[in-house]
Amino acid sequence: MTKKIFGILLVVVLVATIVPSVVFAKSPKTEFDLNGPHFNLNLLGKKTGWNDKEVSNPDRHTMFVPMDTSGWNITLELPNKVVNHGSKVEDNVASLPGFGIIMTQTGADDFAVIDGTAFDGDACVLDLAAGKYKVVVVAKGKPTSENATIDGWAQVHNTTGLYYYLNLGTVSVGRKWVDATDLFFIDIEEASFGETGLPDPVNQNELGMWIFDYFDYLDTVGGYSDYAYFWQLQNHGSKLIQVRFYPM
């Protein structure tokens, strides 16, 4: 099943006012200090064709995603160049395997689940609250034979009509908490100047530049548009993947 993921970004402007959704919880056993307020998102794995009802309550903390993403694909805009840490992967890639979760940041005070299901014909969409976040993920429930993986991707369109897809990293989601913060930051290597001609990120920390700040920076440079950030989820049976966002 092929999913077109980039046609619905404008809906997020409708959620300027959102009920606060911060969760307080005890820190799990992990090498990370996870005490403190955070936003919790549960990705609930369901069988393909599970339910085609629309799920668009912005106050929710769940998304329904494929439990098995075999046969699911993320359709990319064409023409394009797919780049991974400074090296071209391929030109004019029609799709990526897995399911796409679009993430936006419109400046709202609170997180909002704009589209909460993979099974209604549209992509899942999460609007992040303003700020930067430490992000961790874990798989809960019955172990699977293969860990789920999540890749972070940035889409940028230039004045020549070419789309760039930049891979910002990959995490393997097992039964121990793993740091996925790097998926939201772009560094000089990931901007891949030699392959893309994109400006180097500025005002970087040790991880790089917050990806949504980079999109704003490209606007000031000029010549770029149609930005998107999304996760490529490849799930192999996990029924619950938990994602936590901690303010940095």
Tab-separated table of C-alpha atoms in Angstrom, residues 59-245:
chain	number	residue	atom	x	y	z
A	59	ASP	CA	-5.438	16.142	22.585
A	60	ARG	CA	-4.788	12.439	22.167
A	61	HIS	CA	-1.448	10.751	22.938
A	62	THR	CA	-1.771	7.810	20.551
A	63	MET	CA	-1.361	6.974	16.885
A	64	PHE	CA	-2.464	3.768	15.186
A	65	VAL	CA	0.319	2.500	12.909
A	66	PRO	CA	0.902	-0.741	10.973
A	67	MET	CA	2.097	-3.578	13.183
A	68	ASP	CA	3.800	-4.999	10.105
A	69	THR	CA	4.904	-2.407	7.545
A	70	SER	CA	5.701	-4.973	4.845
A	71	GLY	CA	3.949	-3.748	1.719
A	72	TRP	CA	3.699	-0.169	3.012
A	73	ASN	CA	5.627	2.559	1.229
A	74	ILE	CA	6.205	6.299	1.592
A	75	THR	CA	5.789	8.057	-1.751
A	76	LEU	CA	8.430	10.718	-2.464
A	77	GLU	CA	8.180	13.793	-4.653
A	78	LEU	CA	9.942	13.665	-8.026
A	79	PRO	CA	12.462	14.500	-9.380
A	80	ASN	CA	14.593	13.912	-6.318
A	81	LYS	CA	17.983	13.043	-4.934
A	82	VAL	CA	18.213	10.900	-1.794
A	83	VAL	CA	21.306	11.624	0.309
A	84	ASN	CA	22.725	9.883	3.365
A	85	HIS	CA	25.495	11.649	5.306
A	86	GLY	CA	27.147	13.268	2.320
A	87	SER	CA	26.776	10.314	-0.049
A	88	LYS	CA	24.146	10.086	-2.760
A	89	VAL	CA	21.994	7.020	-2.341
A	90	GLU	CA	20.088	7.294	-5.605
A	91	ASP	CA	18.347	9.713	-7.945
A	92	ASN	CA	14.581	9.733	-8.505
A	93	VAL	CA	13.641	7.314	-5.752
A	94	ALA	CA	9.884	6.744	-6.034
A	95	SER	CA	9.318	5.556	-2.470
A	96	LEU	CA	10.830	4.415	0.811
A	97	PRO	CA	9.756	1.190	2.523
A	98	GLY	CA	7.662	1.559	5.654
A	99	PHE	CA	5.139	4.024	7.027
A	100	GLY	CA	5.645	7.791	7.287
A	101	ILE	CA	4.834	9.951	10.308
A	102	ILE	CA	4.958	13.651	9.468
A	103	MET	CA	6.140	15.998	12.209
A	104	THR	CA	5.685	19.754	12.058
A	105	GLN	CA	6.375	22.651	14.407
A	106	THR	CA	4.014	25.573	13.905
A	107	GLY	CA	4.871	27.442	17.118
A	108	ALA	CA	1.910	26.225	19.196
A	109	ASP	CA	2.237	25.999	22.973
A	110	ASP	CA	1.372	22.311	23.132
A	111	PHE	CA	1.784	19.103	21.184
A	112	ALA	CA	-1.099	18.027	18.958
A	113	VAL	CA	-1.886	14.786	17.156
A	114	ILE	CA	-3.359	16.123	13.910
A	115	ASP	CA	-3.938	12.731	12.298
A	116	GLY	CA	-3.796	9.723	14.594
A	117	THR	CA	-4.227	6.751	12.283
A	118	ALA	CA	-2.453	5.132	9.361
A	119	PHE	CA	-5.630	3.434	8.184
A	120	ASP	CA	-7.774	6.345	6.992
A	121	GLY	CA	-5.892	6.937	3.734
A	122	ASP	CA	-3.789	9.810	5.106
A	123	ALA	CA	-0.475	10.027	6.908
A	124	CYS	CA	-0.151	10.356	10.671
A	125	VAL	CA	0.790	13.906	11.690
A	126	LEU	CA	2.186	15.247	14.962
A	127	ASP	CA	2.659	18.985	15.562
A	128	LEU	CA	5.422	19.568	18.095
A	129	ALA	CA	5.108	22.290	20.707
A	130	ALA	CA	7.523	25.215	20.377
A	131	GLY	CA	11.071	24.504	21.560
A	132	LYS	CA	13.673	21.785	21.190
A	133	TYR	CA	13.396	18.305	22.668
A	134	LYS	CA	15.340	15.311	23.833
A	135	VAL	CA	13.522	12.334	22.313
A	136	VAL	CA	13.679	8.713	23.466
A	137	VAL	CA	11.870	5.614	22.193
A	138	VAL	CA	11.255	2.071	23.398
A	139	ALA	CA	9.250	-0.983	22.347
A	140	LYS	CA	6.860	-2.336	24.945
A	141	GLY	CA	4.991	-5.617	25.174
A	142	LYS	CA	5.876	-8.990	23.683
A	143	PRO	CA	9.362	-9.185	22.116
A	144	THR	CA	9.568	-9.451	18.332
A	145	SER	CA	12.055	-11.386	16.226
A	146	GLU	CA	13.327	-8.131	14.696
A	147	ASN	CA	13.449	-4.628	16.145
A	148	ALA	CA	11.480	-1.841	14.551
A	149	THR	CA	13.598	0.928	13.017
A	150	ILE	CA	12.941	4.654	12.712
A	151	ASP	CA	14.739	6.948	10.268
A	152	GLY	CA	14.486	10.718	10.389
A	153	TRP	CA	14.158	12.447	6.984
A	154	ALA	CA	14.152	16.057	5.845
A	155	GLN	CA	12.635	17.149	2.530
A	156	VAL	CA	13.822	20.352	0.817
A	157	HIS	CA	12.821	21.672	-2.615
A	158	ASN	CA	15.112	24.011	-4.582
A	159	THR	CA	14.486	26.527	-7.356
A	160	THR	CA	15.510	24.073	-10.086
A	161	GLY	CA	12.529	21.870	-9.190
A	162	LEU	CA	14.607	19.172	-7.502
A	163	TYR	CA	13.637	17.634	-4.159
A	164	TYR	CA	16.343	16.600	-1.707
A	165	TYR	CA	15.714	13.901	0.877
A	166	LEU	CA	18.288	13.997	3.662
A	167	ASN	CA	18.657	11.098	6.086
A	168	LEU	CA	19.276	12.442	9.605
A	169	GLY	CA	19.880	9.101	11.279
A	170	THR	CA	18.394	5.747	12.264
A	171	VAL	CA	17.488	4.149	15.577
A	172	SER	CA	16.714	0.517	16.313
A	173	VAL	CA	13.741	0.324	18.678
A	174	GLY	CA	14.138	-2.499	21.167
A	175	ARG	CA	13.017	-3.140	24.726
A	176	LYS	CA	15.522	-0.694	26.218
A	177	TRP	CA	15.128	3.057	25.893
A	178	VAL	CA	17.191	4.511	23.060
A	179	ASP	CA	18.040	8.153	22.373
A	180	ALA	CA	16.430	9.401	19.136
A	181	THR	CA	17.222	13.100	19.636
A	182	ASP	CA	19.755	13.090	16.816
A	183	LEU	CA	16.935	12.397	14.333
A	184	PHE	CA	15.747	15.994	14.872
A	185	PHE	CA	19.099	17.679	14.266
A	186	ILE	CA	20.988	18.266	11.026
A	187	ASP	CA	24.755	18.705	10.904
A	188	ILE	CA	27.102	19.811	8.128
A	189	GLU	CA	27.644	16.274	6.864
A	190	GLU	CA	23.921	15.554	6.735
A	191	ALA	CA	23.232	18.772	4.818
A	192	SER	CA	25.614	17.233	2.252
A	193	PHE	CA	26.793	20.404	0.519
A	194	GLY	CA	28.800	18.438	-2.058
A	195	GLU	CA	25.696	16.580	-3.194
A	196	THR	CA	22.989	19.154	-2.578
A	197	GLY	CA	24.538	22.613	-2.485
A	198	LEU	CA	22.442	23.290	0.639
A	199	PRO	CA	23.864	25.844	3.091
A	200	ASP	CA	25.649	24.484	6.144
A	201	PRO	CA	23.595	24.582	9.358
A	202	VAL	CA	24.390	27.501	11.673
A	203	ASN	CA	24.227	28.007	15.462
A	204	GLN	CA	24.817	24.302	15.976
A	205	ASN	CA	25.135	22.454	19.260
A	206	GLU	CA	26.928	19.120	19.603
A	207	LEU	CA	24.124	17.423	17.622
A	208	GLY	CA	23.817	20.018	14.874
A	209	MET	CA	20.938	22.431	14.183
A	210	TRP	CA	17.315	21.741	15.154
A	211	ILE	CA	15.732	20.698	11.840
A	212	PHE	CA	12.820	23.157	12.021
A	213	ASP	CA	15.263	25.992	12.740
A	214	TYR	CA	17.192	24.879	9.668
A	215	PHE	CA	14.052	25.131	7.539
A	216	ASP	CA	13.540	28.689	8.846
A	217	TYR	CA	17.181	29.472	8.054
A	218	LEU	CA	16.751	28.245	4.469
A	219	ASP	CA	13.861	30.689	4.147
A	220	THR	CA	16.181	33.565	5.041
A	221	VAL	CA	18.782	32.342	2.537
A	222	GLY	CA	16.139	32.079	-0.191
A	223	GLY	CA	15.724	29.667	-3.073
A	224	TYR	CA	14.222	26.807	-1.078
A	225	SER	CA	10.673	25.730	-0.207
A	226	ASP	CA	8.280	22.828	0.445
A	227	TYR	CA	10.036	21.649	3.597
A	228	ALA	CA	8.945	18.518	5.400
A	229	TYR	CA	10.246	16.400	8.250
A	230	PHE	CA	9.052	12.840	8.720
A	231	TRP	CA	9.855	9.539	10.352
A	232	GLN	CA	10.180	6.378	8.302
A	233	LEU	CA	8.871	3.598	10.551
A	234	GLN	CA	9.628	0.003	9.648
A	235	ASN	CA	7.743	-2.169	12.103
A	236	HIS	CA	8.131	-5.930	12.398
A	237	GLY	CA	5.423	-6.831	14.863
A	238	SER	CA	5.691	-4.314	17.713
A	239	LYS	CA	2.276	-3.544	19.175
A	240	LEU	CA	3.448	-0.569	21.235
A	241	ILE	CA	6.288	1.860	20.610
A	242	GLN	CA	6.502	4.630	23.170
A	243	VAL	CA	8.022	8.017	22.295
A	244	ARG	CA	8.849	10.678	24.879
A	245	PHE	CA	9.697	14.333	24.231
